[in-house]
Amino acid sequence: MFLATRTIYTKSNVLVPELAECIAQASDEGITKISKGLFRYAVEVEMLIAILAGVFEVSKNELKDIRREAVNNVRRTRGKINLDDLITRNFDEGIADDE
């Protein structure tokens, strides 16, 4: 153990920069993957918004209420919103499709 500690201490000037470079490279790769995923997600959300805006007429006040509820739901669920859960909640609240 003593020899290992001594070797690491004497070579730390070499190990630390190399380790830092490896960590930075791995971090950059992760950031790139996350950025690409978020971009794809944003495109899909934009498409859904465009479709919904073309189909439904929603007032500014209704939109404000919907946004407030969405923010609260995302905070409460830490972003794990599930379509099945939303459908169940709407059914429980009496907001169900007549079919």
CSV table of N, CA and C in Angstrom, one decimal:
chain,number,residue,atom,x,y,z
A,1,MET,N,0.8,-1.2,0.0
A,1,MET,CA,0.0,0.0,0.0
A,1,MET,C,0.9,1.2,0.0
A,2,PHE,N,1.9,1.2,0.8
A,2,PHE,CA,2.8,2.4,0.9
A,2,PHE,C,3.4,2.7,-0.5
A,3,LEU,N,3.9,1.6,-1.2
A,3,LEU,CA,4.5,1.8,-2.5
A,3,LEU,C,3.5,2.3,-3.5
A,4,ALA,N,2.3,1.8,-3.5
A,4,ALA,CA,1.3,2.3,-4.4
A,4,ALA,C,1.0,3.8,-4.1
A,5,THR,N,0.8,4.1,-2.9
A,5,THR,CA,0.6,5.5,-2.5
A,5,THR,C,1.7,6.4,-3.0
A,6,ARG,N,2.9,5.9,-2.7
A,6,ARG,CA,4.1,6.7,-3.1
A,6,ARG,C,4.2,6.9,-4.6
A,7,THR,N,3.9,5.8,-5.4
A,7,THR,CA,4.0,5.9,-6.8
A,7,THR,C,2.9,6.8,-7.4
A,8,ILE,N,1.7,6.7,-6.8
A,8,ILE,CA,0.7,7.7,-7.3
A,8,ILE,C,1.0,9.1,-7.0
A,9,TYR,N,1.6,9.3,-5.8
A,9,TYR,CA,2.0,10.7,-5.4
A,9,TYR,C,3.1,11.2,-6.3
A,10,THR,N,4.1,10.4,-6.6
A,10,THR,CA,5.1,10.9,-7.5
A,10,THR,C,4.7,11.1,-8.9
A,11,LYS,N,3.7,10.3,-9.4
A,11,LYS,CA,3.3,10.4,-10.8
A,11,LYS,C,2.0,11.2,-10.9
A,12,SER,N,1.5,11.9,-9.8
A,12,SER,CA,0.3,12.6,-9.8
A,12,SER,C,0.3,13.7,-10.8
A,13,ASN,N,1.4,14.3,-11.1
A,13,ASN,CA,1.5,15.4,-12.1
A,13,ASN,C,1.1,14.9,-13.5
A,14,VAL,N,1.4,13.6,-13.7
A,14,VAL,CA,1.0,13.0,-15.0
A,14,VAL,C,-0.4,12.5,-15.0
A,15,LEU,N,-0.8,11.8,-13.9
A,15,LEU,CA,-2.1,11.2,-13.8
A,15,LEU,C,-3.3,12.2,-13.8
A,16,VAL,N,-3.1,13.2,-13.0
A,16,VAL,CA,-4.2,14.1,-12.8
A,16,VAL,C,-4.6,14.8,-14.1
A,17,PRO,N,-3.7,15.4,-14.9
A,17,PRO,CA,-4.2,16.0,-16.2
A,17,PRO,C,-4.8,14.9,-17.1
A,18,GLU,N,-4.2,13.7,-17.2
A,18,GLU,CA,-4.8,12.7,-18.1
A,18,GLU,C,-6.2,12.3,-17.6
A,19,LEU,N,-6.4,12.2,-16.3
A,19,LEU,CA,-7.7,11.8,-15.7
A,19,LEU,C,-8.7,12.9,-16.0
A,20,ALA,N,-8.2,14.2,-15.8
A,20,ALA,CA,-9.1,15.3,-16.1
A,20,ALA,C,-9.5,15.4,-17.5
A,21,GLU,N,-8.6,15.1,-18.4
A,21,GLU,CA,-8.9,15.1,-19.8
A,21,GLU,C,-9.9,14.0,-20.2
A,22,CYS,N,-9.8,12.8,-19.6
A,22,CYS,CA,-10.7,11.7,-19.8
A,22,CYS,C,-12.1,12.0,-19.3
A,23,ILE,N,-12.2,12.6,-18.1
A,23,ILE,CA,-13.4,13.0,-17.5
A,23,ILE,C,-14.1,14.1,-18.4
A,24,ALA,N,-13.3,15.1,-18.9
A,24,ALA,CA,-13.9,16.1,-19.7
A,24,ALA,C,-14.4,15.6,-21.0
A,25,GLN,N,-13.7,14.6,-21.6
A,25,GLN,CA,-14.1,14.0,-22.9
A,25,GLN,C,-15.4,13.2,-22.7
A,26,ALA,N,-15.5,12.5,-21.6
A,26,ALA,CA,-16.7,11.7,-21.3
A,26,ALA,C,-17.9,12.6,-21.1
A,27,SER,N,-17.6,13.7,-20.4
A,27,SER,CA,-18.7,14.7,-20.1
A,27,SER,C,-19.2,15.3,-21.4
A,28,ASP,N,-18.3,15.7,-22.3
A,28,ASP,CA,-18.7,16.3,-23.5
A,28,ASP,C,-19.5,15.3,-24.4
A,29,GLU,N,-19.1,14.1,-24.4
A,29,GLU,CA,-19.9,13.1,-25.1
A,29,GLU,C,-21.3,13.0,-24.6
A,30,GLY,N,-21.4,13.0,-23.2
A,30,GLY,CA,-22.7,12.9,-22.6
A,30,GLY,C,-23.6,14.1,-22.9
A,31,ILE,N,-23.0,15.3,-22.9
A,31,ILE,CA,-23.7,16.5,-23.1
A,31,ILE,C,-24.2,16.5,-24.6
A,32,THR,N,-23.4,16.0,-25.5
A,32,THR,CA,-23.8,16.0,-26.9
A,32,THR,C,-25.0,15.0,-27.1
A,33,LYS,N,-24.9,13.9,-26.5
A,33,LYS,CA,-26.1,12.9,-26.5
A,33,LYS,C,-27.3,13.5,-26.0
A,34,ILE,N,-27.2,14.2,-24.8
A,34,ILE,CA,-28.4,14.8,-24.2
A,34,ILE,C,-28.9,15.9,-25.1
A,35,SER,N,-28.0,16.7,-25.6
A,35,SER,CA,-28.5,17.9,-26.5
A,35,SER,C,-29.2,17.3,-27.7
A,36,LYS,N,-28.7,16.3,-28.3
A,36,LYS,CA,-29.4,15.7,-29.5
A,36,LYS,C,-30.7,15.2,-29.1
A,37,GLY,N,-30.8,14.5,-28.0
A,37,GLY,CA,-32.1,13.9,-27.5
A,37,GLY,C,-33.1,15.0,-27.2
A,38,LEU,N,-32.7,16.1,-26.6
A,38,LEU,CA,-33.6,17.2,-26.3
A,38,LEU,C,-34.0,17.9,-27.6
A,39,PHE,N,-33.2,18.0,-28.6
A,39,PHE,CA,-33.6,18.6,-29.8
A,39,PHE,C,-34.6,17.8,-30.5
A,40,ARG,N,-34.4,16.5,-30.6
A,40,ARG,CA,-35.5,15.6,-31.2
A,40,ARG,C,-36.8,15.7,-30.4
A,41,TYR,N,-36.7,15.7,-29.1
A,41,TYR,CA,-37.9,15.9,-28.2
A,41,TYR,C,-38.6,17.2,-28.5
A,42,ALA,N,-37.8,18.3,-28.6
A,42,ALA,CA,-38.4,19.6,-28.9
A,42,ALA,C,-39.1,19.6,-30.3
A,43,VAL,N,-38.6,18.9,-31.3
A,43,VAL,CA,-39.2,18.8,-32.6
A,43,VAL,C,-40.5,18.1,-32.5
A,44,GLU,N,-40.6,17.0,-31.8
A,44,GLU,CA,-41.8,16.3,-31.6
A,44,GLU,C,-42.9,17.1,-30.9
A,45,VAL,N,-42.5,17.8,-29.8
A,45,VAL,CA,-43.4,18.6,-29.1
A,45,VAL,C,-43.9,19.8,-29.9
A,46,GLU,N,-43.0,20.4,-30.7
A,46,GLU,CA,-43.5,21.4,-31.6
A,46,GLU,C,-44.5,20.9,-32.6
A,47,MET,N,-44.3,19.7,-33.1
A,47,MET,CA,-45.2,19.1,-34.1
A,47,MET,C,-46.6,18.9,-33.4
A,48,LEU,N,-46.6,18.4,-32.2
A,48,LEU,CA,-47.8,18.2,-31.4
A,48,LEU,C,-48.5,19.5,-31.2
A,49,ILE,N,-47.8,20.5,-30.8
A,49,ILE,CA,-48.4,21.8,-30.5
A,49,ILE,C,-49.0,22.4,-31.8
A,50,ALA,N,-48.3,22.3,-32.9
A,50,ALA,CA,-48.9,22.8,-34.2
A,50,ALA,C,-50.2,22.0,-34.6
A,51,ILE,N,-50.2,20.7,-34.4
A,51,ILE,CA,-51.4,19.9,-34.7
A,51,ILE,C,-52.5,20.4,-33.7
A,52,LEU,N,-52.3,20.4,-32.5
A,52,LEU,CA,-53.3,20.8,-31.5
A,52,LEU,C,-53.8,22.2,-31.7
A,53,ALA,N,-52.9,23.1,-32.0
A,53,ALA,CA,-53.3,24.5,-32.3
A,53,ALA,C,-54.2,24.6,-33.5
A,54,GLY,N,-54.0,23.8,-34.4
A,54,GLY,CA,-54.9,23.8,-35.6
A,54,GLY,C,-56.2,23.1,-35.4
A,55,VAL,N,-56.4,22.3,-34.4
A,55,VAL,CA,-57.6,21.6,-34.2
A,55,VAL,C,-58.5,22.3,-33.1
A,56,PHE,N,-57.9,22.8,-32.0
A,56,PHE,CA,-58.6,23.3,-30.9
A,56,PHE,C,-58.5,24.8,-30.8
A,57,GLU,N,-59.6,25.4,-30.3
A,57,GLU,CA,-59.5,26.8,-30.0
A,57,GLU,C,-59.5,27.0,-28.5
A,58,VAL,N,-58.4,27.5,-28.0
A,58,VAL,CA,-58.2,27.7,-26.6
A,58,VAL,C,-57.9,29.2,-26.3
A,59,SER,N,-58.6,29.7,-25.3
A,59,SER,CA,-58.4,31.1,-25.0
A,59,SER,C,-57.1,31.2,-24.2
A,60,LYS,N,-56.6,32.5,-24.1
A,60,LYS,CA,-55.4,32.8,-23.4
A,60,LYS,C,-55.5,32.4,-21.9
A,61,ASN,N,-56.7,32.6,-21.3
A,61,ASN,CA,-56.9,32.2,-19.9
A,61,ASN,C,-56.9,30.7,-19.8
A,62,GLU,N,-57.5,30.0,-20.7
A,62,GLU,CA,-57.5,28.5,-20.6
A,62,GLU,C,-56.1,28.0,-20.8
A,63,LEU,N,-55.3,28.6,-21.7
A,63,LEU,CA,-53.9,28.2,-21.9
A,63,LEU,C,-53.1,28.4,-20.7
A,64,LYS,N,-53.3,29.5,-20.0
A,64,LYS,CA,-52.6,29.9,-18.8
A,64,LYS,C,-52.9,28.8,-17.7
A,65,ASP,N,-54.2,28.4,-17.6
A,65,ASP,CA,-54.5,27.4,-16.6
A,65,ASP,C,-53.9,26.0,-17.0
A,66,ILE,N,-53.9,25.7,-18.3
A,66,ILE,CA,-53.3,24.4,-18.7
A,66,ILE,C,-51.8,24.4,-18.4
A,67,ARG,N,-51.2,25.5,-18.7
A,67,ARG,CA,-49.7,25.6,-18.4
A,67,ARG,C,-49.4,25.5,-16.9
A,68,ARG,N,-50.2,26.2,-16.1
A,68,ARG,CA,-50.0,26.1,-14.7
A,68,ARG,C,-50.2,24.6,-14.2
A,69,GLU,N,-51.2,24.0,-14.7
A,69,GLU,CA,-51.4,22.6,-14.3
A,69,GLU,C,-50.3,21.7,-14.8
A,70,ALA,N,-49.8,21.9,-16.0
A,70,ALA,CA,-48.7,21.1,-16.5
A,70,ALA,C,-47.4,21.3,-15.7
A,71,VAL,N,-47.1,22.5,-15.4
A,71,VAL,CA,-45.9,22.8,-14.5
A,71,VAL,C,-46.1,22.1,-13.2
A,72,ASN,N,-47.2,22.2,-12.6
A,72,ASN,CA,-47.4,21.5,-11.3
A,72,ASN,C,-47.3,20.0,-11.4
A,73,ASN,N,-47.9,19.4,-12.5
A,73,ASN,CA,-47.8,18.0,-12.7
A,73,ASN,C,-46.3,17.5,-12.9
A,74,VAL,N,-45.6,18.3,-13.7
A,74,VAL,CA,-44.2,17.9,-14.0
A,74,VAL,C,-43.4,18.0,-12.7
A,75,ARG,N,-43.6,19.1,-11.9
A,75,ARG,CA,-42.9,19.2,-10.6
A,75,ARG,C,-43.3,18.1,-9.7
A,76,ARG,N,-44.5,17.8,-9.6
A,76,ARG,CA,-45.0,16.7,-8.7
A,76,ARG,C,-44.5,15.3,-9.1
A,77,THR,N,-44.4,15.1,-10.4
A,77,THR,CA,-44.0,13.8,-10.8
A,77,THR,C,-42.5,13.7,-11.2
A,78,ARG,N,-41.8,14.8,-11.0
A,78,ARG,CA,-40.4,15.0,-11.4
A,78,ARG,C,-40.2,14.6,-12.9
A,79,GLY,N,-41.2,15.0,-13.7
A,79,GLY,CA,-41.1,14.9,-15.2
A,79,GLY,C,-41.5,13.5,-15.7
A,80,LYS,N,-42.0,12.6,-14.8
A,80,LYS,CA,-42.4,11.3,-15.3
A,80,LYS,C,-43.9,11.3,-15.5
A,81,ILE,N,-44.3,12.0,-16.5
A,81,ILE,CA,-45.7,12.1,-16.9
A,81,ILE,C,-46.0,10.9,-17.8
A,82,ASN,N,-47.0,10.2,-17.5
A,82,ASN,CA,-47.4,9.0,-18.3
A,82,ASN,C,-48.8,9.2,-18.9
A,83,LEU,N,-49.0,9.0,-20.1
A,83,LEU,CA,-50.2,9.2,-20.8
A,83,LEU,C,-51.4,8.4,-20.1
A,84,ASP,N,-51.1,7.2,-19.7
A,84,ASP,CA,-52.1,6.4,-19.0
A,84,ASP,C,-52.6,7.0,-17.7
A,85,ASP,N,-51.6,7.6,-17.0
A,85,ASP,CA,-51.9,8.3,-15.8
A,85,ASP,C,-52.8,9.5,-16.1
A,86,LEU,N,-52.5,10.3,-17.1
A,86,LEU,CA,-53.3,11.4,-17.5
A,86,LEU,C,-54.7,11.0,-17.9
A,87,ILE,N,-54.9,10.0,-18.6
A,87,ILE,CA,-56.2,9.5,-19.0
A,87,ILE,C,-57.0,9.0,-17.8
A,88,THR,N,-56.3,8.3,-16.9
A,88,THR,CA,-57.0,7.8,-15.7
A,88,THR,C,-57.4,9.0,-14.9
A,89,ARG,N,-56.6,10.0,-14.7
A,89,ARG,CA,-56.9,11.2,-13.9
A,89,ARG,C,-58.1,12.0,-14.5
A,90,ASN,N,-58.1,12.1,-15.9
A,90,ASN,CA,-59.2,12.8,-16.5
A,90,ASN,C,-60.5,12.0,-16.4
A,91,PHE,N,-60.4,10.7,-16.4
A,91,PHE,CA,-61.6,9.9,-16.2
A,91,PHE,C,-62.1,10.1,-14.8
A,92,ASP,N,-61.2,10.0,-13.8
A,92,ASP,CA,-61.6,10.2,-12.4
A,92,ASP,C,-62.2,11.6,-12.2
A,93,GLU,N,-61.7,12.6,-12.9
A,93,GLU,CA,-62.3,14.0,-12.8
A,93,GLU,C,-63.5,14.2,-13.6
A,94,GLY,N,-63.9,13.2,-14.3
A,94,GLY,CA,-65.1,13.3,-15.2
A,94,GLY,C,-64.9,13.9,-16.5
A,95,ILE,N,-63.6,14.0,-16.9
A,95,ILE,CA,-63.3,14.5,-18.2
A,95,ILE,C,-63.0,13.3,-19.1
A,96,ALA,N,-64.1,12.7,-19.6
A,96,ALA,CA,-63.9,11.4,-20.4
A,96,ALA,C,-64.5,11.6,-21.8
A,97,ASP,N,-64.0,10.8,-22.7
A,97,ASP,CA,-64.6,10.8,-24.1
A,97,ASP,C,-65.9,10.2,-24.0
A,98,ASP,N,-66.9,10.7,-24.8
A,98,ASP,CA,-68.2,10.1,-24.7
A,98,ASP,C,-68.4,8.8,-25.5
A,99,GLU,N,-67.3,8.4,-26.2
A,99,GLU,CA,-67.4,7.1,-27.0
A,99,GLU,C,-67.4,5.9,-26.1
